[in-house]
Coordinates of C-alpha atoms in Angstrom, one line a residue:
Chain T
X989 CA -15.7 -87.7 61.6
X990 CA -17.9 -90.3 60.1
X991 CA -17.7 -90.3 56.3
X992 CA -15.1 -88.8 54.0
X993 CA -15.1 -88.3 50.3
X994 CA -11.8 -89.7 49.1
X995 CA -12.5 -89.0 45.4
X996 CA -15.5 -87.1 44.0
X997 CA -17.7 -88.4 41.3
X998 CA -19.3 -86.7 38.3
X999 CA -22.0 -85.1 40.4
X1000 CA -22.6 -86.2 44.0
X1001 CA -25.2 -84.3 45.8
X1002 CA -27.4 -84.6 48.9
X1003 CA -31.0 -84.9 48.0
X1004 CA -34.3 -85.7 49.6
X1005 CA -37.9 -85.8 48.2
X1006 CA -37.7 -82.1 47.2
X1007 CA -38.3 -78.6 48.6
X1008 CA -42.0 -77.8 48.3
X1009 CA -43.8 -74.7 49.4
X1010 CA -41.4 -72.2 47.7
X1011 CA -42.2 -72.4 44.0
X1012 CA -44.1 -69.1 44.2
X1013 CA -40.6 -67.5 44.9
X1014 CA -39.1 -69.3 41.9
X1015 CA -37.4 -71.8 44.1
X1016 CA -37.8 -75.2 42.4
X1017 CA -38.4 -78.4 44.3
X1018 CA -35.3 -80.2 43.1
X1019 CA -34.8 -83.4 45.1
X1020 CA -33.7 -86.9 44.0
X1021 CA -34.0 -87.6 40.3
X1022 CA -35.2 -91.2 41.0
X1023 CA -37.7 -90.6 43.8
X1024 CA -38.6 -94.3 43.9
X1025 CA -35.1 -95.5 44.5
X1026 CA -34.3 -92.8 47.0
X1027 CA -37.5 -93.7 48.9
X1028 CA -36.8 -97.5 48.7
X1029 CA -33.3 -96.9 50.1
X1030 CA -34.8 -95.2 53.1
X1031 CA -37.6 -97.7 53.3
X1032 CA -35.1 -100.6 53.5
X1033 CA -33.4 -98.9 56.4
X1034 CA -36.8 -98.2 58.1
X1035 CA -36.2 -94.4 57.7
X1036 CA -38.5 -91.6 56.8
X1037 CA -38.9 -91.4 53.0
X1038 CA -37.8 -87.8 53.0
X1039 CA -34.5 -88.5 54.7
X1040 CA -31.5 -87.3 52.8
X1041 CA -29.5 -89.6 50.5
X1042 CA -26.4 -89.1 48.5
X1043 CA -27.2 -89.2 44.8
X1044 CA -24.3 -90.1 42.6
X1045 CA -23.6 -90.5 38.9
X1046 CA -20.9 -92.4 37.0
X1047 CA -17.9 -91.9 37.4
X1048 CA -18.8 -92.5 41.0
X1049 CA -17.1 -91.2 44.2
X1050 CA -14.9 -93.2 46.5
X1051 CA -16.2 -92.9 50.1
X1052 CA -14.4 -93.8 53.3
X1053 CA -16.7 -94.7 56.2
X1054 CA -14.8 -93.9 59.4
X1055 CA -17.5 -95.1 61.6
X1056 CA -19.7 -98.3 61.6
X1057 CA -23.2 -97.9 60.1
X1058 CA -25.7 -99.6 57.9
X1059 CA -26.0 -98.4 54.3
X1060 CA -28.2 -99.3 51.4
X1061 CA -27.4 -98.8 47.7
X1062 CA -30.4 -98.3 45.4
X1063 CA -31.1 -97.1 41.8
X1064 CA -28.5 -97.6 39.1
X1065 CA -26.2 -100.6 39.4
X1066 CA -22.6 -99.2 39.4
X1067 CA -21.3 -102.5 40.7
X1068 CA -20.6 -101.3 44.2
X1069 CA -17.8 -102.8 46.4
X1070 CA -16.6 -102.5 49.9
X1071 CA -12.9 -102.9 50.4
X1072 CA -12.9 -104.2 46.8
X1073 CA -15.4 -107.0 47.7
X1074 CA -18.6 -106.9 45.7
X1075 CA -21.8 -105.9 47.4
X1076 CA -25.4 -105.8 46.2
X1077 CA -27.9 -103.1 45.5
X1078 CA -31.3 -103.1 47.3
X1079 CA -30.1 -104.9 50.4
X1080 CA -29.0 -103.2 53.7
X1081 CA -25.4 -103.8 54.6
X1082 CA -23.8 -103.4 58.0
X1083 CA -20.3 -102.0 57.4
X1084 CA -17.4 -101.8 59.7
X1085 CA -15.4 -98.7 60.6
X1086 CA -12.7 -97.7 58.1
X1087 CA -14.2 -99.4 55.1
X1088 CA -14.1 -97.9 51.6
X1089 CA -17.1 -97.9 49.3
X1090 CA -16.4 -97.6 45.6
X1091 CA -18.0 -98.4 42.3
X1092 CA -16.4 -100.4 39.6
X1093 CA -18.4 -99.9 36.4
X1094 CA -21.7 -98.7 35.1
X1095 CA -23.9 -101.7 34.6
X1096 CA -27.4 -100.3 34.4
X1097 CA -29.2 -97.0 35.1
X1098 CA -27.9 -93.5 35.4
X1099 CA -28.2 -92.5 39.1
X1100 CA -27.5 -94.4 42.2
X1101 CA -28.6 -93.5 45.8
X1102 CA -26.5 -94.1 48.9
X1103 CA -28.7 -94.2 52.0
X1104 CA -27.1 -94.3 55.4
X1105 CA -28.8 -95.3 58.7
X1106 CA -27.1 -92.4 60.4
X1107 CA -28.4 -89.0 59.2
X1108 CA -25.6 -86.7 58.0
X1109 CA -25.3 -83.7 60.3
X1110 CA -26.6 -81.0 57.9
X1111 CA -29.0 -78.2 58.2
X1112 CA -32.2 -78.0 56.2
X1113 CA -32.5 -75.0 53.9
X1114 CA -36.2 -73.9 53.5
X1115 CA -37.4 -77.2 55.0
X1116 CA -35.4 -79.5 52.8
X1117 CA -32.0 -81.2 52.5
X1118 CA -32.0 -81.1 48.7
X1119 CA -29.0 -79.3 47.1
X1120 CA -30.1 -76.3 45.0
X1121 CA -27.0 -75.7 42.9
X1122 CA -28.3 -72.5 41.3
X1123 CA -29.0 -70.8 44.7
X1124 CA -25.9 -72.5 46.2
X1125 CA -28.0 -73.6 49.1
X1126 CA -29.2 -76.8 50.8
X1127 CA -27.5 -80.1 51.0
X1128 CA -23.8 -79.9 51.8
X1129 CA -22.8 -76.2 51.6
X1130 CA -25.1 -75.8 48.6
X1131 CA -22.8 -77.6 46.3
X1132 CA -21.8 -81.0 45.0
X1133 CA -19.5 -83.1 47.3
X1134 CA -15.8 -82.9 46.6
X1135 CA -12.6 -84.6 47.7
X1136 CA -11.9 -84.2 51.4
X1137 CA -15.5 -83.3 52.4
X1138 CA -16.5 -84.9 55.7
X1139 CA -20.0 -85.7 56.6
X1140 CA -20.6 -86.2 60.3
X1141 CA -23.3 -88.5 61.5
X1142 CA -26.0 -86.9 63.6
X1143 CA -27.8 -89.7 65.5
X1144 CA -26.0 -92.1 67.8
X1145 CA -27.1 -95.6 66.9
X1146 CA -24.4 -98.0 68.0
X1147 CA -23.6 -100.2 65.0
X1148 CA -20.5 -101.8 66.4
X1149 CA -20.2 -105.5 66.1
X1150 CA -22.9 -105.8 63.4
X1151 CA -20.2 -106.7 60.9
X1152 CA -18.2 -108.4 63.6
X1153 CA -14.6 -108.8 62.4
X1154 CA -15.5 -108.6 58.7
X1155 CA -15.6 -105.6 56.5
X1156 CA -19.4 -105.9 56.0
X1157 CA -22.3 -108.1 56.6
X1158 CA -25.3 -108.3 54.3
X1159 CA -28.5 -108.0 56.3
X1160 CA -31.1 -110.7 55.7
X1161 CA -33.8 -108.6 53.9
X1162 CA -34.0 -106.9 50.5
X1163 CA -36.3 -105.0 48.2
X1164 CA -38.8 -107.1 46.3
X1165 CA -39.4 -104.3 43.9
X1166 CA -36.7 -102.2 42.3
X1167 CA -36.7 -99.8 39.4
X1168 CA -37.2 -101.5 36.1
X1169 CA -35.7 -100.3 32.9
X1170 CA -38.5 -100.3 30.4
X1171 CA -38.5 -98.4 27.2
X1172 CA -42.1 -97.4 27.4
X1173 CA -42.9 -94.3 29.4
X1174 CA -46.5 -93.6 30.2
X1175 CA -47.9 -90.0 30.1
X1176 CA -51.1 -88.2 30.5
X1177 CA -52.1 -85.4 28.1
X1178 CA -51.1 -81.9 28.9
X1179 CA -53.1 -78.7 28.7
X1180 CA -51.7 -77.8 25.2
X1181 CA -52.1 -81.3 23.8
X1182 CA -55.0 -80.1 21.6
X1183 CA -52.6 -77.7 19.9
X1184 CA -50.9 -80.6 18.1
X1185 CA -51.8 -81.5 14.5
X1186 CA -53.2 -84.9 13.8
X1187 CA -49.9 -85.8 12.1
X1188 CA -48.0 -84.6 15.1
X1189 CA -50.1 -86.8 17.4
X1190 CA -49.4 -89.8 15.2
X1191 CA -45.7 -89.1 15.1
X1192 CA -45.6 -88.7 18.9
X1193 CA -47.4 -92.0 19.5
X1194 CA -45.2 -94.0 17.1
X1195 CA -41.7 -92.5 17.6
X1196 CA -38.8 -93.9 19.4
X1197 CA -37.2 -90.9 21.0
X1198 CA -33.5 -90.8 21.6
X1199 CA -32.3 -89.0 24.8
X1200 CA -29.6 -86.5 23.7
X1201 CA -26.3 -85.8 25.3
X1202 CA -27.2 -82.3 26.6
X1203 CA -29.7 -83.9 29.0
X1204 CA -29.2 -83.4 32.7
X1205 CA -31.0 -83.0 36.1
X1206 CA -32.9 -80.1 34.6
X1207 CA -34.3 -81.8 31.6
X1208 CA -33.9 -84.5 29.0
X1209 CA -33.8 -83.3 25.4
X1210 CA -35.3 -85.8 22.9
X1211 CA -34.5 -86.4 19.3
X1212 CA -37.3 -87.2 16.9
X1213 CA -39.3 -85.9 13.9
X1214 CA -40.4 -82.3 14.5
X1215 CA -44.0 -82.0 15.8
X1216 CA -46.2 -79.3 14.4
X1217 CA -48.9 -77.2 16.0
X1218 CA -52.2 -76.2 14.3
X1219 CA -51.4 -72.5 14.8
X1220 CA -48.5 -70.7 16.4
X1221 CA -49.7 -69.2 19.7
X1222 CA -47.5 -67.5 22.2
X1223 CA -48.0 -69.1 25.5
X1224 CA -47.7 -66.9 28.6
X1225 CA -45.4 -68.3 31.3
X1226 CA -47.1 -70.7 33.6
X1227 CA -46.4 -73.6 36.1
X1228 CA -44.6 -76.8 35.2
X1229 CA -43.8 -80.0 36.9
X1230 CA -41.3 -82.9 37.0
X1231 CA -42.2 -84.9 34.0
X1232 CA -43.8 -82.2 31.9
X1233 CA -43.2 -82.8 28.2
X1234 CA -42.6 -79.4 26.5
X1235 CA -42.7 -78.7 22.8
X1236 CA -39.9 -76.3 21.8
X1237 CA -40.3 -73.8 18.9
X1238 CA -38.3 -76.1 16.5
X1239 CA -40.8 -79.0 17.1
X1240 CA -38.4 -81.0 19.4
X1241 CA -39.3 -82.1 22.9
X1242 CA -37.8 -81.7 26.3
X1243 CA -38.9 -83.6 29.4
X1244 CA -38.5 -81.6 32.6
X1245 CA -36.6 -83.4 35.3
X1246 CA -36.0 -82.8 39.1
X1247 CA -34.1 -79.4 38.7
X1248 CA -36.6 -77.9 36.2
X1249 CA -37.6 -74.2 36.4
X1250 CA -40.8 -73.4 38.2
X1251 CA -42.4 -71.8 35.2
X1252 CA -42.1 -71.7 31.4
X1253 CA -43.8 -70.7 28.3
X1254 CA -43.6 -73.7 25.9
X1255 CA -46.7 -75.8 25.2
X1256 CA -47.1 -78.7 27.6
X1257 CA -48.2 -81.5 25.5
X1258 CA -48.1 -84.1 28.2
X1259 CA -46.7 -85.2 31.6
X1260 CA -44.9 -88.4 32.4
X1261 CA -46.8 -90.2 35.1
X1262 CA -45.1 -90.1 38.5
X1263 CA -44.9 -93.9 38.7
X1264 CA -42.7 -93.9 35.6
X1265 CA -40.4 -91.0 36.4
X1266 CA -38.1 -93.4 38.2
X1267 CA -37.6 -95.3 35.0
X1268 CA -37.0 -92.1 33.0
X1269 CA -34.5 -90.8 35.6
X1270 CA -32.5 -94.0 35.1
X1271 CA -32.2 -93.5 31.4
X1272 CA -28.9 -92.3 30.0
X1273 CA -28.2 -90.2 27.0
X1274 CA -28.3 -92.4 23.9
X1275 CA -31.2 -94.6 25.4
X1276 CA -34.4 -94.6 23.4
X1277 CA -37.9 -94.2 24.9
X1278 CA -41.4 -94.4 23.6
X1279 CA -44.4 -92.7 25.0
X1280 CA -47.8 -94.3 25.6
X1281 CA -50.9 -92.5 26.7
X1282 CA -52.8 -93.4 29.9
X1283 CA -55.8 -91.9 31.7
X1284 CA -55.3 -89.9 34.8
X1285 CA -57.1 -92.5 36.9
X1286 CA -54.5 -95.1 36.0
X1287 CA -51.6 -92.7 36.7
X1288 CA -53.1 -92.0 40.2
X1289 CA -53.6 -95.7 40.9
X1290 CA -50.0 -96.6 39.8
X1291 CA -48.6 -93.9 42.1
X1292 CA -50.7 -95.0 45.1
X1293 CA -49.7 -98.6 44.5
X1294 CA -46.0 -97.8 44.3
X1295 CA -46.2 -95.7 47.5
X1296 CA -48.1 -98.4 49.4
X1297 CA -45.5 -101.0 48.4
X1298 CA -42.8 -98.7 49.7
X1299 CA -44.7 -98.1 53.0
X1300 CA -45.0 -101.8 53.6
X1301 CA -41.3 -102.3 53.0
X1302 CA -40.5 -99.4 55.4
X1303 CA -42.7 -100.7 58.2
X1304 CA -41.2 -104.2 57.9
X1305 CA -37.6 -102.9 57.7
X1306 CA -38.1 -100.5 60.6
X1307 CA -39.1 -103.4 62.8
X1308 CA -36.1 -105.4 61.7
X1309 CA -33.6 -102.6 62.2
X1310 CA -34.9 -101.8 65.7
X1311 CA -34.6 -105.4 66.7
X1312 CA -31.1 -105.6 65.3
X1313 CA -30.0 -102.5 67.2
X1314 CA -31.6 -103.6 70.4
X1315 CA -29.7 -106.9 70.2
X1316 CA -26.4 -105.2 69.7
X1317 CA -25.2 -105.8 73.2
X1318 CA -24.4 -109.3 72.1
X1319 CA -21.3 -108.9 70.0
X1320 CA -21.6 -110.4 66.5
X1321 CA -25.0 -111.7 67.0
X1322 CA -28.2 -111.0 65.1
Chain E
X426 CA -64.7 -93.6 34.6
X427 CA -65.2 -90.0 35.4
X428 CA -62.2 -88.3 33.9
X429 CA -61.7 -84.9 32.5
X430 CA -58.9 -83.7 30.3
X431 CA -60.1 -80.1 30.5
X432 CA -63.1 -78.5 32.3
X433 CA -64.5 -75.0 32.4
X434 CA -65.6 -73.6 35.7
X435 CA -66.6 -70.0 36.1
X436 CA -64.0 -68.2 33.9
X437 CA -61.3 -70.8 34.6
X438 CA -60.1 -73.7 32.6
X439 CA -59.1 -76.5 34.9
X440 CA -56.8 -79.3 33.7
X441 CA -54.4 -81.8 35.2
X442 CA -50.7 -80.9 35.3
X443 CA -49.5 -84.4 35.6
X444 CA -51.0 -86.8 38.2
X445 CA -50.2 -84.7 41.3
X446 CA -51.0 -81.1 40.3
X447 CA -53.9 -79.1 38.9
X448 CA -53.7 -76.1 36.5
X449 CA -56.2 -73.3 36.9
X450 CA -56.0 -71.0 33.9
X451 CA -57.8 -67.8 33.3
X452 CA -56.8 -66.6 29.8
X453 CA -53.6 -66.8 27.9
X454 CA -52.9 -63.1 28.4
X455 CA -50.9 -60.6 30.5
X456 CA -53.5 -58.5 32.2
X457 CA -53.4 -56.8 35.6
X458 CA -57.0 -57.7 36.5
X459 CA -56.4 -61.4 35.8
X460 CA -53.1 -61.3 37.7
X461 CA -55.0 -59.8 40.7
X462 CA -57.4 -62.7 40.5
X463 CA -54.5 -65.1 40.5
X464 CA -53.0 -63.4 43.5
X465 CA -56.3 -63.5 45.4
X466 CA -56.6 -67.2 44.7
X467 CA -53.1 -67.7 45.9
X468 CA -53.7 -65.9 49.1
X469 CA -57.0 -67.7 49.7
X470 CA -55.4 -71.1 49.2
X471 CA -52.5 -70.2 51.5
X472 CA -55.0 -69.0 54.1
X473 CA -57.1 -72.2 53.9
X474 CA -53.9 -74.3 54.2
X475 CA -55.4 -77.6 52.9
X476 CA -53.3 -80.4 54.3
X477 CA -53.0 -82.0 50.8
X478 CA -51.6 -78.9 49.2
X479 CA -47.8 -79.1 48.8
X480 CA -47.1 -76.0 46.7
X481 CA -48.8 -73.3 44.8
X482 CA -47.3 -71.6 41.7
X483 CA -49.0 -68.4 40.7
X484 CA -48.1 -67.0 37.3
X485 CA -49.4 -64.2 35.0
X486 CA -52.9 -65.5 34.5
X487 CA -52.7 -69.1 35.9
X488 CA -52.1 -71.0 39.1
X489 CA -50.8 -74.5 39.7
X490 CA -51.6 -76.4 42.9
X491 CA -49.4 -79.3 43.7
X492 CA -51.1 -81.9 45.9
X493 CA -50.2 -85.1 47.8
X494 CA -52.5 -88.0 46.8
X495 CA -51.5 -90.0 49.9
X496 CA -52.8 -87.3 52.2
X497 CA -56.2 -87.4 50.7
X498 CA -57.3 -90.4 52.9
X499 CA -60.9 -90.7 52.1
X500 CA -61.2 -91.2 48.5
X501 CA -64.9 -90.9 48.1
X502 CA -66.8 -91.4 46.0
X503 CA -64.3 -94.1 44.9
X504 CA -65.0 -93.6 41.2
X505 CA -63.7 -90.1 41.3
X506 CA -60.1 -89.2 40.5
X507 CA -58.0 -87.5 43.2
X508 CA -57.9 -84.5 40.8
X509 CA -61.7 -84.3 41.0
X510 CA -61.7 -84.6 44.8
X511 CA -59.1 -81.8 45.0
X512 CA -61.2 -79.7 42.5
X513 CA -64.3 -80.3 44.7
X514 CA -62.5 -79.1 47.8
X515 CA -61.2 -75.9 46.3
X516 CA -64.3 -75.1 44.3
X517 CA -65.7 -72.8 47.0
X518 CA -62.7 -70.6 46.8
X519 CA -63.1 -70.3 43.1
X520 CA -66.7 -69.1 43.4
X521 CA -66.2 -66.7 46.2
X522 CA -66.8 -63.1 45.5
X523 CA -63.6 -61.5 44.2
X524 CA -62.4 -58.6 46.3
X525 CA -59.3 -57.8 44.5
X526 CA -59.1 -54.2 45.5
X527 CA -58.6 -55.0 49.1
X528 CA -55.1 -56.4 48.5
X529 CA -52.6 -53.7 49.1
X530 CA -49.2 -54.0 47.5
X531 CA -45.8 -53.4 49.0
X532 CA -43.9 -50.5 47.4
X533 CA -40.2 -51.1 46.7
X534 CA -37.6 -48.7 45.1
X535 CA -34.7 -50.2 43.3
X536 CA -31.5 -48.2 42.6
X537 CA -30.1 -48.8 39.1
X538 CA -26.9 -47.7 37.5
X539 CA -27.7 -47.2 33.8
X540 CA -24.0 -46.6 32.8
X541 CA -22.9 -48.1 29.5
X542 CA -20.5 -50.3 31.3
X543 CA -23.4 -52.3 32.9
X544 CA -26.1 -51.4 30.4
X545 CA -24.8 -53.8 27.7
X546 CA -27.7 -53.4 25.3
X547 CA -28.8 -49.8 25.9
X548 CA -27.0 -48.4 22.9
X549 CA -28.6 -51.1 20.6
X550 CA -32.0 -50.2 22.0
X551 CA -31.3 -46.6 21.4
X552 CA -30.4 -47.2 17.8
X553 CA -33.2 -49.7 17.2
X554 CA -35.9 -47.6 18.8
X555 CA -34.5 -44.2 17.6
X556 CA -34.6 -42.8 21.1
X557 CA -31.8 -41.3 23.2
X558 CA -30.1 -43.3 26.1
X559 CA -31.3 -40.5 28.5
X560 CA -34.9 -41.0 27.3
X561 CA -34.6 -44.8 27.8
X562 CA -33.5 -44.2 31.4
X563 CA -36.2 -41.6 31.9
X564 CA -38.9 -44.0 30.5
X565 CA -37.7 -46.9 32.6
X566 CA -37.6 -44.9 35.8
X567 CA -40.9 -43.0 35.2
X568 CA -43.2 -46.0 35.6
X569 CA -44.4 -48.1 38.5
X570 CA -44.2 -51.8 37.7
X571 CA -46.2 -54.7 39.1
X572 CA -44.5 -58.0 39.9
X573 CA -46.7 -60.3 37.9
X574 CA -44.9 -63.5 38.8
X575 CA -41.7 -65.1 39.9
X576 CA -40.0 -67.8 37.9
X577 CA -37.1 -68.9 35.7
X578 CA -34.6 -68.5 38.6
X579 CA -35.1 -68.3 42.4
X580 CA -36.3 -64.7 43.0
X581 CA -36.5 -63.7 39.3
X582 CA -39.5 -61.3 39.2
X583 CA -41.4 -60.7 36.0
X584 CA -42.4 -57.0 36.1
X585 CA -44.6 -55.1 33.7
X586 CA -45.3 -53.3 31.7
X587 CA -42.5 -51.1 30.3
X588 CA -43.3 -48.2 28.0
X589 CA -44.0 -49.4 24.4
X590 CA -41.1 -47.1 23.3
X591 CA -38.5 -49.2 25.1
X592 CA -40.1 -52.6 24.6
X593 CA -37.6 -54.9 22.9
X594 CA -37.7 -58.6 22.0
X595 CA -35.2 -60.9 23.7
X596 CA -31.7 -61.1 22.1
X597 CA -31.4 -63.5 19.2
X598 CA -28.3 -64.9 20.8
X599 CA -28.7 -65.3 24.6
X600 CA -25.6 -64.5 26.7
X601 CA -23.9 -67.4 28.4
X602 CA -23.5 -65.2 31.5
X603 CA -25.5 -62.3 32.6
X604 CA -24.2 -60.8 35.9
X605 CA -26.3 -60.9 39.1
X606 CA -28.1 -57.6 39.6
X607 CA -28.4 -56.9 35.8
X608 CA -31.7 -55.3 34.8
X609 CA -33.2 -56.5 31.6
X610 CA -36.1 -55.9 29.2
X611 CA -37.9 -58.6 27.2
X612 CA -41.0 -57.4 25.4
X613 CA -42.9 -55.2 27.7
X614 CA -41.5 -57.0 30.7
X615 CA -38.6 -55.9 32.9
X616 CA -36.6 -58.1 35.4
X617 CA -33.5 -58.4 37.5
X618 CA -31.2 -61.3 37.4
X619 CA -30.7 -62.6 41.0
X620 CA -27.7 -64.7 40.0
X621 CA -25.0 -64.9 37.4
X622 CA -26.9 -66.9 34.8
X623 CA -27.4 -67.5 31.1
X624 CA -29.9 -65.0 29.8
X625 CA -31.5 -63.5 26.7
X626 CA -33.0 -60.3 28.1
X627 CA -31.7 -56.9 26.8
X628 CA -29.6 -55.5 29.6
X629 CA -30.0 -51.8 30.4
X630 CA -28.4 -51.5 33.9
X631 CA -27.4 -53.0 37.1
X632 CA -28.5 -52.7 40.7
X633 CA -26.4 -53.2 43.9
X634 CA -29.5 -54.4 45.7
X635 CA -29.4 -58.1 46.7
X636 CA -32.4 -59.7 45.0
X637 CA -31.8 -63.1 46.6
X638 CA -30.2 -63.9 49.9
X639 CA -30.2 -67.5 51.0
X640 CA -29.2 -66.6 54.5
X641 CA -32.5 -64.8 55.0
X642 CA -35.7 -66.5 56.2
X643 CA -37.4 -64.7 53.3
X644 CA -34.7 -65.2 50.7
X645 CA -36.5 -63.4 47.9
X646 CA -36.8 -59.6 47.9
X647 CA -39.5 -59.0 45.3
X648 CA -42.8 -60.8 45.7
X649 CA -45.9 -61.3 43.7
X650 CA -48.1 -58.2 43.6
X651 CA -45.3 -55.8 44.7
X652 CA -45.1 -52.3 43.2
X653 CA -41.6 -51.5 42.0
X654 CA -40.0 -48.3 41.0
X655 CA -36.5 -47.8 39.6
X656 CA -34.3 -44.8 40.2
X657 CA -31.0 -43.9 38.6
X658 CA -27.7 -44.0 40.5
X659 CA -24.1 -43.2 39.5
X660 CA -21.3 -45.8 38.9
X661 CA -19.8 -44.7 42.2
X662 CA -23.0 -45.3 44.1
X663 CA -23.2 -48.8 42.5
X664 CA -19.7 -49.8 43.4
X665 CA -19.5 -48.2 46.8
X666 CA -22.7 -49.9 47.9

């Protein structure tokens, strides 16, 4: 026994960077909504970016750690505490055995990632740990975590003494970059962009779009003035991606998120750039966003830059973690 | 800066699908020849197994290739976008002679119980199309269907084309739950729901065949290019299966 769910949250699932290679079978990639934050949690613990994390929403779960480990909380700020003492996001924390992680209130963002140094003892389904709720496969028994679930730890790093006699110890490094909540979401034009009327293009560029309540891991529905197309053409079903902005028959928009279908038949007027998906994933219903157009080259550069930053953080953290674990024979010292 | 929003190559339109995928589109049309071309491209791309290709999504008459920018190490020439580099690398495949006839398709027979109890919309179709229920069953089982694409749900095969006489538009009000195994018609397409799911297709029967099985290495029964035939079974055969 290593970790136990004392109380489940709204939707707590195991996610990694997605299940790729199976979309031709209709099996969507899924994966963490906020790819950047789930990667940065792993990076801060020196782990592979694709290691599984627990993605939580608010109301958040209460988790009992039965065994010492190092954790890192990234993404949304749900004011995390350990044994009721406040801890910080974006900083690795050595925690003692029998400590309780819980979250007091939703301060910013929509989804929070819990990364644990010890990998949970789970089997991959089709090469990924991500939970596919439709297929009931992957992650923890193909479903959201619930009260009483126990996740055992796989690897055997000895983290005794790191927190000494205390409940936890903040480790002396943290992320320099975290997700920012900006209203402006950048996109590149989609293959059906040219279908929009001049008026529709103007409305799209100038509108503040409100994210509606029926938004979820599959997609965000947006509220704004209806966009018109030059002529009504039936589009044959075709591939989609995380971030695709689809135009519905009533002129409203939906942005596809992590659990989107693999194919669809609505016009793709644009695609949110990968580097800004993290910001969008942290938006809650009721938040407003505005789209701004960028060129593909910029989108590519931004993504590469974001990934390089994460890689640097991962390399540096890995070195620190290894040093920490090798010094562990000296009780309490690091 | 070299940048394209859309580009025509051979008979294909190439455009970015976001910053990490490329859309190759033949024509906006359901056509067996185009679908064979898509399937051939899909097989060629799988065979070549480019290290940067993460996923390939073939559809009726288009194909999306997901790629990993970070794996494309040598970004040269530097003024090109990653999309253009990927396009350059796959260009040869696009121009290769198309031998679509060489692809043989698997043949699969699917048992269907067309009893009213499971064929929730068969009476409506009968009234609307002025055709008997027996004739609907006959027409649905008389044809061989091609799996044009898989999408919507894991393992949901879009098959075509059904006889014009039983082609029905989607229901105006989609059902909140369609049972797994239900056989539906939408336009000239027919399909099988692999899971209980919301759905708007006109339901004409149910199969006991498992369409999706997560325990299998190959979890999806019907695959792109397969040739499908339906045959009628009784209620007993459905429930005792």
